[in-house]
Amino acid sequence: MKIIPYGRQNITQEDIDSVIEVLKSDLLTQGPRIKEFEDAFAEYIGCKYAVAVSNGTAALHLCALALGIKTGDKVITTPITFAASANCVKYAGGDVVFADINPETYLLDINEVEKLLKESPKGTYKGIIVVDFAGRAADLEKFRELADNYDCWIIEDSCHSPGGFFHDNSGVKQNCGNGVYADLSIFSFHPVKHIASGEGGMITTNCPDLYNRLCNLRTHGIQQNPDLKIFNHGPWYYEMQELGYNYRLTDFQAALGRSQLKRAEEGLKRRIEIASKYEKALADKDYVIRQTGVVEGHAYHLYVVEFKDRKGLYEYLREKSIYTQIHYIPVHLMPYYRSFGSKENDFPNSELYYESCLSLPMYPTLTNAEQEYVLQSINEYYNC
Ligand SMILES: *Cc1c(COP(=O)(O)O)cnc(C)c1O
């Protein structure tokens, strides 16, 4: 039987042709497709600058470096995210401090963050990493106000939320990753995400200095802006000004990402349709503790439902070739983070959520019949 995963890519003939075109060209990497993809992505998101990198984790690492995280710097984030959101702080030598989620939105609870900030002298915390978990846009206007009061920067992990948005206090629509409230935002083009390039990532910002710094760090710390070179030995001269990495995306990946981006709106529309169907079908079921439902501006990378007897349901669906997933195992309970002192009951909302959450299949090519089958199988499990 055909496996129904929780998420998957959608590759069209046009996508394939765009990659082949690059493979037949002169430049497999550092060619013209990178800039094209960056420009198109910046336009889609509504930000000034976009920097394509090799994956979302590399994007986070470069953000941590560009913002100057140093040994011992404390940064706040949520336990309900992919580990990379926290790991980037460790890469740069900083310390991760978790704050609990709001049990209704599953997003980092701003009140918990404020509590942490208030408890310590100003300057203790350098930044906040806010995650648009599952595709739900965090209210970054509120986080910005708080961050400004405590001289913190904000990284928005928008891996789940391309196309997502919230309305700010003035009623203005603010797209996830648009750089209005966050210093830097990051995206991933892993095949389960909205836009696939194989591996791939993007950083978006409105800040020209951070943009320049990120471009340099992506290529070994070599200054990319000729006007900013300190020396000049001749036309061959390149200048490494700081320690950077090779975190470039290849041109054929960029071509795939660019081609996929053309269908982003269409994919998002289909995700919203699927979400609305789940919401209707699962409303009033007594085996549902809570479900995401239809939320304005939600980009639905995931459709999360909290189920009674989640483990049994997970296993039953697996037998039926429906491969649901749990997002996420709280990061503070990973043995690596336990080694810095975190433990059970530190973040009760996150841990309670983890006991019952399940991500149902959610991707644009999921057919109506497949979604029916998923819903019918869930009903079967609970004998109703
Ligand atoms: C996927 C993901 C990442 C990492 O992206 P990769 O491209 O896989 O490195 C980081 N944060 C979140 C929330 C993600 O979902």
mmCIF file of C-alpha atoms and ligand atoms in Angstrom:
data_model
loop_
_atom_site.group_PDB
_atom_site.id
_atom_site.type_symbol
_atom_site.label_atom_id
_atom_site.label_comp_id
_atom_site.label_asym_id
_atom_site.label_seq_id
_atom_site.Cartn_x
_atom_site.Cartn_y
_atom_site.Cartn_z
ATOM 1 C CA MET A 1 0.000 0.000 0.000
ATOM 2 C CA LYS A 2 1.143 3.507 -0.825
ATOM 3 C CA ILE A 3 2.573 5.255 2.205
ATOM 4 C CA ILE A 4 0.938 8.528 3.221
ATOM 5 C CA PRO A 5 3.642 10.561 5.008
ATOM 6 C CA TYR A 6 3.062 13.637 7.153
ATOM 7 C CA GLY A 7 4.718 15.833 4.555
ATOM 8 C CA ARG A 8 6.356 15.519 1.171
ATOM 9 C CA GLN A 9 7.660 17.492 -1.799
ATOM 10 C CA ASN A 10 5.899 18.067 -5.086
ATOM 11 C CA ILE A 11 8.225 18.022 -8.108
ATOM 12 C CA THR A 12 6.819 18.974 -11.525
ATOM 13 C CA GLN A 13 8.306 18.602 -15.016
ATOM 14 C CA GLU A 14 8.986 22.347 -14.993
ATOM 15 C CA ASP A 15 11.056 21.903 -11.794
ATOM 16 C CA ILE A 16 13.022 19.072 -13.421
ATOM 17 C CA ASP A 17 13.643 21.087 -16.589
ATOM 18 C CA SER A 18 14.923 24.035 -14.565
ATOM 19 C CA VAL A 19 17.517 21.822 -12.851
ATOM 20 C CA ILE A 20 18.612 20.152 -16.099
ATOM 21 C CA GLU A 21 19.127 23.547 -17.676
ATOM 22 C CA VAL A 22 21.661 24.421 -14.968
ATOM 23 C CA LEU A 23 23.359 21.025 -15.249
ATOM 24 C CA LYS A 24 23.994 21.759 -18.929
ATOM 25 C CA SER A 25 25.311 25.259 -18.204
ATOM 26 C CA ASP A 26 28.813 26.423 -17.273
ATOM 27 C CA LEU A 27 28.242 27.134 -13.601
ATOM 28 C CA LEU A 28 26.953 24.483 -11.206
ATOM 29 C CA THR A 29 27.558 26.724 -8.218
ATOM 30 C CA GLN A 30 27.930 30.490 -7.745
ATOM 31 C CA GLY A 31 26.059 31.088 -10.993
ATOM 32 C CA PRO A 32 23.155 33.353 -11.882
ATOM 33 C CA ARG A 33 20.377 31.218 -10.350
ATOM 34 C CA ILE A 34 21.331 32.065 -6.781
ATOM 35 C CA LYS A 35 20.671 35.781 -7.153
ATOM 36 C CA GLU A 36 17.492 35.091 -9.104
ATOM 37 C CA PHE A 37 16.202 32.844 -6.337
ATOM 38 C CA GLU A 38 17.193 35.338 -3.639
ATOM 39 C CA ASP A 39 15.498 38.241 -5.403
ATOM 40 C CA ALA A 40 12.320 36.271 -6.097
ATOM 41 C CA PHE A 41 12.223 35.024 -2.512
ATOM 42 C CA ALA A 42 12.731 38.518 -1.067
ATOM 43 C CA GLU A 43 9.884 39.751 -3.239
ATOM 44 C CA TYR A 44 7.602 36.907 -2.160
ATOM 45 C CA ILE A 45 8.290 37.503 1.527
ATOM 46 C CA GLY A 46 8.360 41.292 1.255
ATOM 47 C CA CYS A 47 11.818 41.931 2.720
ATOM 48 C CA LYS A 48 14.823 43.879 1.403
ATOM 49 C CA TYR A 49 17.541 41.216 1.390
ATOM 50 C CA ALA A 50 17.711 37.437 1.080
ATOM 51 C CA VAL A 51 20.822 35.243 1.387
ATOM 52 C CA ALA A 52 20.616 31.674 0.059
ATOM 53 C CA VAL A 53 22.573 29.103 2.048
ATOM 54 C CA SER A 54 23.118 25.342 2.062
ATOM 55 C CA ASN A 55 20.366 24.500 4.585
ATOM 56 C CA GLY A 56 18.239 25.957 7.364
ATOM 57 C CA THR A 57 20.712 24.952 10.053
ATOM 58 C CA ALA A 58 23.545 26.774 8.265
ATOM 59 C CA ALA A 59 21.194 29.768 8.051
ATOM 60 C CA LEU A 60 20.748 29.679 11.832
ATOM 61 C CA HIS A 61 24.486 29.288 12.402
ATOM 62 C CA LEU A 62 25.272 32.319 10.244
ATOM 63 C CA CYS A 63 22.605 34.349 12.064
ATOM 64 C CA ALA A 64 24.211 33.460 15.393
ATOM 65 C CA LEU A 65 27.610 34.595 14.070
ATOM 66 C CA ALA A 66 26.326 37.736 12.360
ATOM 67 C CA LEU A 67 24.605 38.815 15.584
ATOM 68 C CA GLY A 68 27.847 38.226 17.441
ATOM 69 C CA ILE A 69 26.893 35.480 19.905
ATOM 70 C CA LYS A 70 29.945 34.781 22.040
ATOM 71 C CA THR A 71 30.915 32.286 24.727
ATOM 72 C CA GLY A 72 28.488 32.466 27.621
ATOM 73 C CA ASP A 73 25.907 34.672 25.894
ATOM 74 C CA LYS A 74 22.375 33.677 26.906
ATOM 75 C CA VAL A 75 19.655 33.303 24.305
ATOM 76 C CA ILE A 76 16.006 32.378 24.899
ATOM 77 C CA THR A 77 14.004 29.968 22.758
ATOM 78 C CA THR A 78 11.174 27.432 22.820
ATOM 79 C CA PRO A 79 11.486 23.697 23.599
ATOM 80 C CA ILE A 80 8.847 22.899 20.956
ATOM 81 C CA THR A 81 10.924 23.249 17.828
ATOM 82 C CA PHE A 82 13.473 21.359 15.809
ATOM 83 C CA ALA A 83 16.739 21.130 17.756
ATOM 84 C CA ALA A 84 18.576 23.318 15.214
ATOM 85 C CA SER A 85 16.716 26.429 16.474
ATOM 86 C CA ALA A 86 18.577 26.008 19.770
ATOM 87 C CA ASN A 87 21.780 24.390 18.462
ATOM 88 C CA CYS A 88 22.847 27.513 16.566
ATOM 89 C CA VAL A 89 23.408 29.255 19.906
ATOM 90 C CA LYS A 90 25.693 26.411 21.028
ATOM 91 C CA TYR A 91 27.643 26.499 17.725
ATOM 92 C CA ALA A 92 28.633 30.066 18.580
ATOM 93 C CA GLY A 93 29.479 29.183 22.197
ATOM 94 C CA GLY A 94 26.357 30.657 23.771
ATOM 95 C CA ASP A 95 23.941 29.203 26.321
ATOM 96 C CA VAL A 96 20.387 28.208 25.481
ATOM 97 C CA VAL A 97 17.715 29.158 27.994
ATOM 98 C CA PHE A 98 14.305 27.676 27.274
ATOM 99 C CA ALA A 99 10.951 29.264 28.048
ATOM 100 C CA ASP A 100 7.657 27.379 27.965
ATOM 101 C CA ILE A 101 5.005 27.487 25.239
ATOM 102 C CA ASN A 102 1.503 28.887 25.333
ATOM 103 C CA PRO A 103 -0.656 25.725 25.426
ATOM 104 C CA GLU A 104 -3.210 27.192 23.017
ATOM 105 C CA THR A 105 -0.930 28.452 20.246
ATOM 106 C CA TYR A 106 2.026 26.104 20.918
ATOM 107 C CA LEU A 107 4.268 29.137 20.384
ATOM 108 C CA LEU A 108 6.886 30.550 22.735
ATOM 109 C CA ASP A 109 4.928 32.225 25.559
ATOM 110 C CA ILE A 110 5.891 35.889 25.643
ATOM 111 C CA ASN A 111 4.930 36.120 29.324
ATOM 112 C CA GLU A 112 7.417 33.373 30.173
ATOM 113 C CA VAL A 113 10.090 35.197 28.190
ATOM 114 C CA GLU A 114 9.309 38.441 30.010
ATOM 115 C CA LYS A 115 9.571 36.646 33.358
ATOM 116 C CA LEU A 116 13.094 35.484 32.493
ATOM 117 C CA LEU A 117 14.143 38.923 31.294
ATOM 118 C CA LYS A 118 12.756 40.621 34.412
ATOM 119 C CA GLU A 119 14.472 38.210 36.808
ATOM 120 C CA SER A 120 18.003 39.077 35.684
ATOM 121 C CA PRO A 121 19.982 42.286 35.293
ATOM 122 C CA LYS A 122 19.593 43.967 31.912
ATOM 123 C CA GLY A 123 22.129 42.631 29.408
ATOM 124 C CA THR A 124 22.001 39.065 30.751
ATOM 125 C CA TYR A 125 20.153 37.893 27.661
ATOM 126 C CA LYS A 126 21.392 38.810 24.193
ATOM 127 C CA GLY A 127 18.538 37.592 22.072
ATOM 128 C CA ILE A 128 15.337 35.654 21.522
ATOM 129 C CA ILE A 129 14.767 33.000 18.859
ATOM 130 C CA VAL A 130 11.070 32.968 18.027
ATOM 131 C CA VAL A 131 9.709 30.050 15.988
ATOM 132 C CA ASP A 132 6.581 30.268 13.826
ATOM 133 C CA PHE A 133 5.845 26.728 14.924
ATOM 134 C CA ALA A 134 3.737 24.581 12.568
ATOM 135 C CA GLY A 135 3.317 27.644 10.345
ATOM 136 C CA ARG A 136 1.534 29.855 12.845
ATOM 137 C CA ALA A 137 2.908 33.395 12.782
ATOM 138 C CA ALA A 138 4.232 34.611 16.113
ATOM 139 C CA ASP A 139 3.220 38.152 17.049
ATOM 140 C CA LEU A 140 6.640 39.653 16.460
ATOM 141 C CA GLU A 141 5.465 43.194 17.117
ATOM 142 C CA LYS A 142 4.956 42.257 20.779
ATOM 143 C CA PHE A 143 8.262 40.381 20.921
ATOM 144 C CA ARG A 144 10.047 43.394 19.384
ATOM 145 C CA GLU A 145 8.700 45.719 22.049
ATOM 146 C CA LEU A 146 9.875 43.364 24.773
ATOM 147 C CA ALA A 147 13.248 42.759 23.091
ATOM 148 C CA ASP A 148 13.854 46.496 22.737
ATOM 149 C CA ASN A 149 13.249 47.013 26.446
ATOM 150 C CA TYR A 150 16.017 44.510 27.200
ATOM 151 C CA ASP A 151 18.427 45.262 24.302
ATOM 152 C CA CYS A 152 17.867 41.878 22.731
ATOM 153 C CA TRP A 153 17.927 40.944 19.072
ATOM 154 C CA ILE A 154 15.358 38.611 17.505
ATOM 155 C CA ILE A 155 15.903 35.706 15.142
ATOM 156 C CA GLU A 156 12.661 34.445 13.641
ATOM 157 C CA ASP A 157 12.808 30.767 12.689
ATOM 158 C CA SER A 158 10.299 30.841 9.821
ATOM 159 C CA CYS A 159 11.084 27.363 8.483
ATOM 160 C CA HIS A 160 7.413 26.432 8.892
ATOM 161 C CA SER A 161 5.847 29.682 7.790
ATOM 162 C CA PRO A 162 6.631 30.920 4.276
ATOM 163 C CA GLY A 163 3.431 32.700 3.242
ATOM 164 C CA GLY A 164 2.255 33.030 6.852
ATOM 165 C CA PHE A 165 1.397 36.409 8.374
ATOM 166 C CA PHE A 166 -0.094 38.278 11.313
ATOM 167 C CA HIS A 167 -1.727 41.688 11.613
ATOM 168 C CA ASP A 168 0.123 44.175 13.756
ATOM 169 C CA ASN A 169 -1.406 46.742 16.084
ATOM 170 C CA SER A 170 -2.055 49.163 13.225
ATOM 171 C CA GLY A 171 -3.826 46.431 11.248
ATOM 172 C CA VAL A 172 -0.930 46.083 8.797
ATOM 173 C CA LYS A 173 -0.380 42.585 7.415
ATOM 174 C CA GLN A 174 3.124 41.426 8.356
ATOM 175 C CA ASN A 175 4.470 38.434 6.459
ATOM 176 C CA CYS A 176 6.600 35.936 8.333
ATOM 177 C CA GLY A 177 10.241 36.699 7.608
ATOM 178 C CA ASN A 178 9.630 40.208 6.224
ATOM 179 C CA GLY A 179 12.265 41.761 8.481
ATOM 180 C CA VAL A 180 10.026 44.456 9.948
ATOM 181 C CA TYR A 181 10.236 43.207 13.553
ATOM 182 C CA ALA A 182 12.884 40.464 13.549
ATOM 183 C CA ASP A 183 16.541 41.293 12.907
ATOM 184 C CA LEU A 184 16.967 38.119 10.896
ATOM 185 C CA SER A 185 14.602 35.374 9.719
ATOM 186 C CA ILE A 186 15.488 31.976 8.361
ATOM 187 C CA PHE A 187 13.854 29.408 6.086
ATOM 188 C CA SER A 188 14.596 25.803 5.099
ATOM 189 C CA PHE A 189 14.086 24.116 1.733
ATOM 190 C CA HIS A 190 14.242 20.570 3.052
ATOM 191 C CA PRO A 191 11.740 18.438 1.074
ATOM 192 C CA VAL A 192 9.139 18.346 3.876
ATOM 193 C CA LYS A 193 8.969 22.146 3.973
ATOM 194 C CA HIS A 194 6.804 24.332 1.699
ATOM 195 C CA ILE A 195 9.494 24.929 -0.924
ATOM 196 C CA ALA A 196 11.997 22.173 -1.691
ATOM 197 C CA SER A 197 15.499 22.454 -3.111
ATOM 198 C CA GLY A 198 16.844 19.165 -1.689
ATOM 199 C CA GLU A 199 18.880 20.778 1.019
ATOM 200 C CA GLY A 200 18.702 24.541 1.149
ATOM 201 C CA GLY A 201 18.005 27.562 3.273
ATOM 202 C CA MET A 202 17.490 31.315 3.180
ATOM 203 C CA ILE A 203 18.091 34.206 5.546
ATOM 204 C CA THR A 204 15.990 37.338 5.158
ATOM 205 C CA THR A 205 16.574 40.789 6.648
ATOM 206 C CA ASN A 206 16.047 44.499 6.089
ATOM 207 C CA CYS A 207 19.410 45.433 7.609
ATOM 208 C CA PRO A 208 22.180 46.212 5.059
ATOM 209 C CA ASP A 209 25.034 45.631 7.549
ATOM 210 C CA LEU A 210 23.774 42.209 8.577
ATOM 211 C CA TYR A 211 23.209 41.403 4.914
ATOM 212 C CA ASN A 212 26.825 42.216 4.021
ATOM 213 C CA ARG A 213 28.111 40.259 6.994
ATOM 214 C CA LEU A 214 26.014 37.197 6.070
ATOM 215 C CA CYS A 215 27.242 37.252 2.458
ATOM 216 C CA ASN A 216 30.833 37.230 3.703
ATOM 217 C CA LEU A 217 30.287 34.517 6.312
ATOM 218 C CA ARG A 218 28.596 32.293 3.719
ATOM 219 C CA THR A 219 31.815 32.270 1.669
ATOM 220 C CA HIS A 220 34.718 31.739 4.112
ATOM 221 C CA GLY A 221 34.569 35.257 5.521
ATOM 222 C CA ILE A 222 35.830 36.648 2.207
ATOM 223 C CA GLN A 223 34.639 40.224 1.703
ATOM 224 C CA GLN A 224 32.095 40.194 -1.112
ATOM 225 C CA ASN A 225 31.864 43.957 -1.460
ATOM 226 C CA PRO A 226 34.929 45.260 -3.395
ATOM 227 C CA ASP A 227 34.524 48.724 -1.831
ATOM 228 C CA LEU A 228 35.077 47.273 1.637
ATOM 229 C CA LYS A 229 38.444 45.603 0.985
ATOM 230 C CA ILE A 230 41.288 46.796 3.185
ATOM 231 C CA PHE A 231 44.131 45.932 0.756
ATOM 232 C CA ASN A 232 44.315 45.410 -2.981
ATOM 233 C CA HIS A 233 47.134 43.467 -4.642
ATOM 234 C CA GLY A 234 45.590 43.356 -8.120
ATOM 235 C CA PRO A 235 42.733 41.844 -10.087
ATOM 236 C CA TRP A 236 43.225 38.335 -8.565
ATOM 237 C CA TYR A 237 42.958 39.625 -5.041
ATOM 238 C CA TYR A 238 40.327 38.378 -2.637
ATOM 239 C CA GLU A 239 40.353 39.197 1.009
ATOM 240 C CA MET A 240 39.363 37.044 3.942
ATOM 241 C CA GLN A 241 38.479 39.406 6.769
ATOM 242 C CA GLU A 242 37.033 37.012 9.320
ATOM 243 C CA LEU A 243 36.469 33.304 9.848
ATOM 244 C CA GLY A 244 33.601 32.125 7.681
ATOM 245 C CA TYR A 245 32.298 28.904 6.151
ATOM 246 C CA ASN A 246 31.306 27.396 2.851
ATOM 247 C CA TYR A 247 27.534 27.472 3.325
ATOM 248 C CA ARG A 248 26.635 28.173 -0.303
ATOM 249 C CA LEU A 249 23.692 26.732 -2.160
ATOM 250 C CA THR A 250 24.441 25.245 -5.605
ATOM 251 C CA ASP A 251 22.974 26.770 -8.737
ATOM 252 C CA PHE A 252 20.882 23.721 -9.579
ATOM 253 C CA GLN A 253 19.349 23.747 -6.090
ATOM 254 C CA ALA A 254 18.598 27.447 -6.505
ATOM 255 C CA ALA A 255 16.930 26.726 -9.854
ATOM 256 C CA LEU A 256 14.732 24.117 -8.190
ATOM 257 C CA GLY A 257 13.875 26.483 -5.341
ATOM 258 C CA ARG A 258 13.072 29.282 -7.790
ATOM 259 C CA SER A 259 10.820 27.009 -9.809
ATOM 260 C CA GLN A 260 9.069 25.735 -6.671
ATOM 261 C CA LEU A 261 8.546 29.267 -5.399
ATOM 262 C CA LYS A 262 6.303 29.969 -8.406
ATOM 263 C CA ARG A 263 3.792 27.513 -6.941
ATOM 264 C CA ALA A 264 4.072 28.667 -3.331
ATOM 265 C CA GLU A 265 0.722 30.452 -3.231
ATOM 266 C CA GLU A 266 -1.059 27.547 -4.882
ATOM 267 C CA GLY A 267 0.470 25.123 -2.358
ATOM 268 C CA LEU A 268 -0.481 27.341 0.560
ATOM 269 C CA LYS A 269 -4.081 27.519 -0.662
ATOM 270 C CA ARG A 270 -4.273 23.734 -0.792
ATOM 271 C CA ARG A 271 -2.768 23.449 2.713
ATOM 272 C CA ILE A 272 -5.475 25.760 4.055
ATOM 273 C CA GLU A 273 -8.146 23.644 2.348
ATOM 274 C CA ILE A 274 -6.762 20.492 3.947
ATOM 275 C CA ALA A 275 -6.623 22.193 7.361
ATOM 276 C CA SER A 276 -10.205 23.315 7.084
ATOM 277 C CA LYS A 277 -11.323 19.794 6.194
ATOM 278 C CA TYR A 278 -9.483 18.333 9.191
ATOM 279 C CA GLU A 279 -11.004 20.971 11.446
ATOM 280 C CA LYS A 280 -14.567 20.178 10.360
ATOM 281 C CA ALA A 281 -14.121 16.415 10.496
ATOM 282 C CA LEU A 282 -12.501 16.420 13.947
ATOM 283 C CA ALA A 283 -14.725 19.023 15.595
ATOM 284 C CA ASP A 284 -16.757 17.538 18.474
ATOM 285 C CA LYS A 285 -14.820 14.255 18.529
ATOM 286 C CA ASP A 286 -14.328 13.280 22.131
ATOM 287 C CA TYR A 287 -10.983 11.651 21.328
ATOM 288 C CA VAL A 288 -9.606 15.067 20.358
ATOM 289 C CA ILE A 289 -8.155 17.110 23.212
ATOM 290 C CA ARG A 290 -7.363 20.111 21.020
ATOM 291 C CA GLN A 291 -6.784 20.773 17.348
ATOM 292 C CA THR A 292 -5.166 23.604 15.462
ATOM 293 C CA GLY A 293 -8.215 24.525 13.401
ATOM 294 C CA VAL A 294 -8.305 27.346 10.883
ATOM 295 C CA VAL A 295 -6.230 30.297 12.072
ATOM 296 C CA GLU A 296 -5.757 33.442 9.985
ATOM 297 C CA GLY A 297 -2.220 33.717 8.573
ATOM 298 C CA HIS A 298 -1.304 30.133 9.497
ATOM 299 C CA ALA A 299 0.900 28.589 6.790
ATOM 300 C CA TYR A 300 0.172 24.968 7.834
ATOM 301 C CA HIS A 301 3.520 23.326 7.509
ATOM 302 C CA LEU A 302 1.950 20.973 10.043
ATOM 303 C CA TYR A 303 -1.582 20.171 11.100
ATOM 304 C CA VAL A 304 -1.226 19.302 14.767
ATOM 305 C CA VAL A 305 -3.955 17.572 16.759
ATOM 306 C CA GLU A 306 -3.723 16.592 20.413
ATOM 307 C CA PHE A 307 -5.266 13.138 20.720
ATOM 308 C CA LYS A 308 -6.184 10.960 23.673
ATOM 309 C CA ASP A 309 -4.145 7.727 23.566
ATOM 310 C CA ARG A 310 -1.819 9.255 20.987
ATOM 311 C CA LYS A 311 0.677 6.377 21.036
ATOM 312 C CA GLY A 312 -1.976 3.788 20.205
ATOM 313 C CA LEU A 313 -3.307 5.939 17.383
ATOM 314 C CA TYR A 314 0.194 6.543 16.017
ATOM 315 C CA GLU A 315 0.842 2.795 15.875
ATOM 316 C CA TYR A 316 -2.569 1.973 14.391
ATOM 317 C CA LEU A 317 -2.139 4.554 11.614
ATOM 318 C CA ARG A 318 1.324 3.205 10.911
ATOM 319 C CA GLU A 319 -0.196 -0.244 10.259
ATOM 320 C CA LYS A 320 -2.502 1.484 7.817
ATOM 321 C CA SER A 321 0.525 3.006 6.005
ATOM 322 C CA ILE A 322 -0.225 6.465 7.398
ATOM 323 C CA TYR A 323 3.070 7.812 8.716
ATOM 324 C CA THR A 324 2.174 10.605 11.099
ATOM 325 C CA GLN A 325 4.881 12.309 13.135
ATOM 326 C CA ILE A 326 5.416 13.950 16.499
ATOM 327 C CA HIS A 327 6.599 17.569 16.400
ATOM 328 C CA TYR A 328 8.484 17.864 18.598
ATOM 329 C CA ILE A 329 10.162 15.946 21.354
ATOM 330 C CA PRO A 330 10.854 18.904 23.691
ATOM 331 C CA VAL A 331 14.417 20.000 22.967
ATOM 332 C CA HIS A 332 15.261 20.506 26.656
ATOM 333 C CA LEU A 333 14.697 16.765 27.215
ATOM 334 C CA MET A 334 17.321 15.738 24.666
ATOM 335 C CA PRO A 335 20.279 14.149 26.480
ATOM 336 C CA TYR A 336 22.578 16.854 25.061
ATOM 337 C CA TYR A 337 20.518 19.640 26.656
ATOM 338 C CA ARG A 338 19.932 17.651 29.851
ATOM 339 C CA SER A 339 23.712 17.781 30.209
ATOM 340 C CA PHE A 340 23.335 21.523 30.829
ATOM 341 C CA GLY A 341 20.823 20.906 33.600
ATOM 342 C CA SER A 342 17.362 20.805 32.050
ATOM 343 C CA LYS A 343 15.033 18.019 33.129
ATOM 344 C CA GLU A 344 11.451 16.731 33.319
ATOM 345 C CA ASN A 345 8.814 19.159 34.594
ATOM 346 C CA ASP A 346 10.903 22.202 33.722
ATOM 347 C CA PHE A 347 8.373 23.235 31.067
ATOM 348 C CA PRO A 348 5.002 21.654 31.896
ATOM 349 C CA ASN A 349 3.062 23.075 28.931
ATOM 350 C CA SER A 350 5.608 21.769 26.454
ATOM 351 C CA GLU A 351 5.748 18.369 28.123
ATOM 352 C CA LEU A 352 1.973 18.016 28.353
ATOM 353 C CA TYR A 353 1.682 18.981 24.699
ATOM 354 C CA TYR A 354 4.296 16.378 23.778
ATOM 355 C CA GLU A 355 2.224 13.627 25.416
ATOM 356 C CA SER A 356 -0.690 14.036 23.018
ATOM 357 C CA CYS A 357 0.432 15.866 19.861
ATOM 358 C CA LEU A 358 0.322 14.277 16.426
ATOM 359 C CA SER A 359 1.038 15.846 13.029
ATOM 360 C CA LEU A 360 -1.453 14.569 10.462
ATOM 361 C CA PRO A 361 -0.557 14.296 6.758
ATOM 362 C CA MET A 362 -0.334 17.830 5.342
ATOM 363 C CA TYR A 363 1.070 18.563 1.889
ATOM 364 C CA PRO A 364 -0.438 20.051 -1.289
ATOM 365 C CA THR A 365 -0.554 16.771 -3.241
ATOM 366 C CA LEU A 366 -2.450 14.908 -0.507
ATOM 367 C CA THR A 367 -5.633 13.913 -2.340
ATOM 368 C CA ASN A 368 -9.157 14.250 -0.959
ATOM 369 C CA ALA A 369 -9.447 10.444 -1.022
ATOM 370 C CA GLU A 370 -6.224 10.086 0.972
ATOM 371 C CA GLN A 371 -7.387 12.630 3.537
ATOM 372 C CA GLU A 372 -10.722 10.773 3.818
ATOM 373 C CA TYR A 373 -8.792 7.570 4.396
ATOM 374 C CA VAL A 374 -6.746 9.221 7.155
ATOM 375 C CA LEU A 375 -9.897 10.514 8.876
ATOM 376 C CA GLN A 376 -11.710 7.217 8.477
ATOM 377 C CA SER A 377 -8.742 5.316 9.950
ATOM 378 C CA ILE A 378 -8.672 7.660 12.964
ATOM 379 C CA ASN A 379 -12.371 7.001 13.540
ATOM 380 C CA GLU A 380 -11.801 3.265 13.198
ATOM 381 C CA TYR A 381 -9.147 3.351 15.876
ATOM 382 C CA TYR A 382 -11.480 4.974 18.380
ATOM 383 C CA ASN A 383 -14.375 2.697 17.257
ATOM 384 C CA CYS A 384 -16.645 5.376 16.022
HETATM 385 C C1 LIG B 1 13.682 22.183 9.197
HETATM 386 C C2 LIG B 1 13.915 23.101 10.309
HETATM 387 C C3 LIG B 1 15.178 23.624 10.610
HETATM 388 C C4 LIG B 1 16.444 23.179 9.933
HETATM 389 O O1 LIG B 1 16.435 23.238 8.566
HETATM 390 P P1 LIG B 1 17.384 22.261 7.719
HETATM 391 O O2 LIG B 1 17.267 22.834 6.334
HETATM 392 O O3 LIG B 1 16.840 20.886 7.828
HETATM 393 O O4 LIG B 1 18.757 22.389 8.255
HETATM 394 C C5 LIG B 1 15.276 24.557 11.630
HETATM 395 N N1 LIG B 1 14.190 24.934 12.339
HETATM 396 C C6 LIG B 1 12.976 24.436 12.102
HETATM 397 C C7 LIG B 1 11.824 24.905 12.925
HETATM 398 C C8 LIG B 1 12.787 23.490 11.089
HETATM 399 O O5 LIG B 1 11.589 22.973 10.878
#
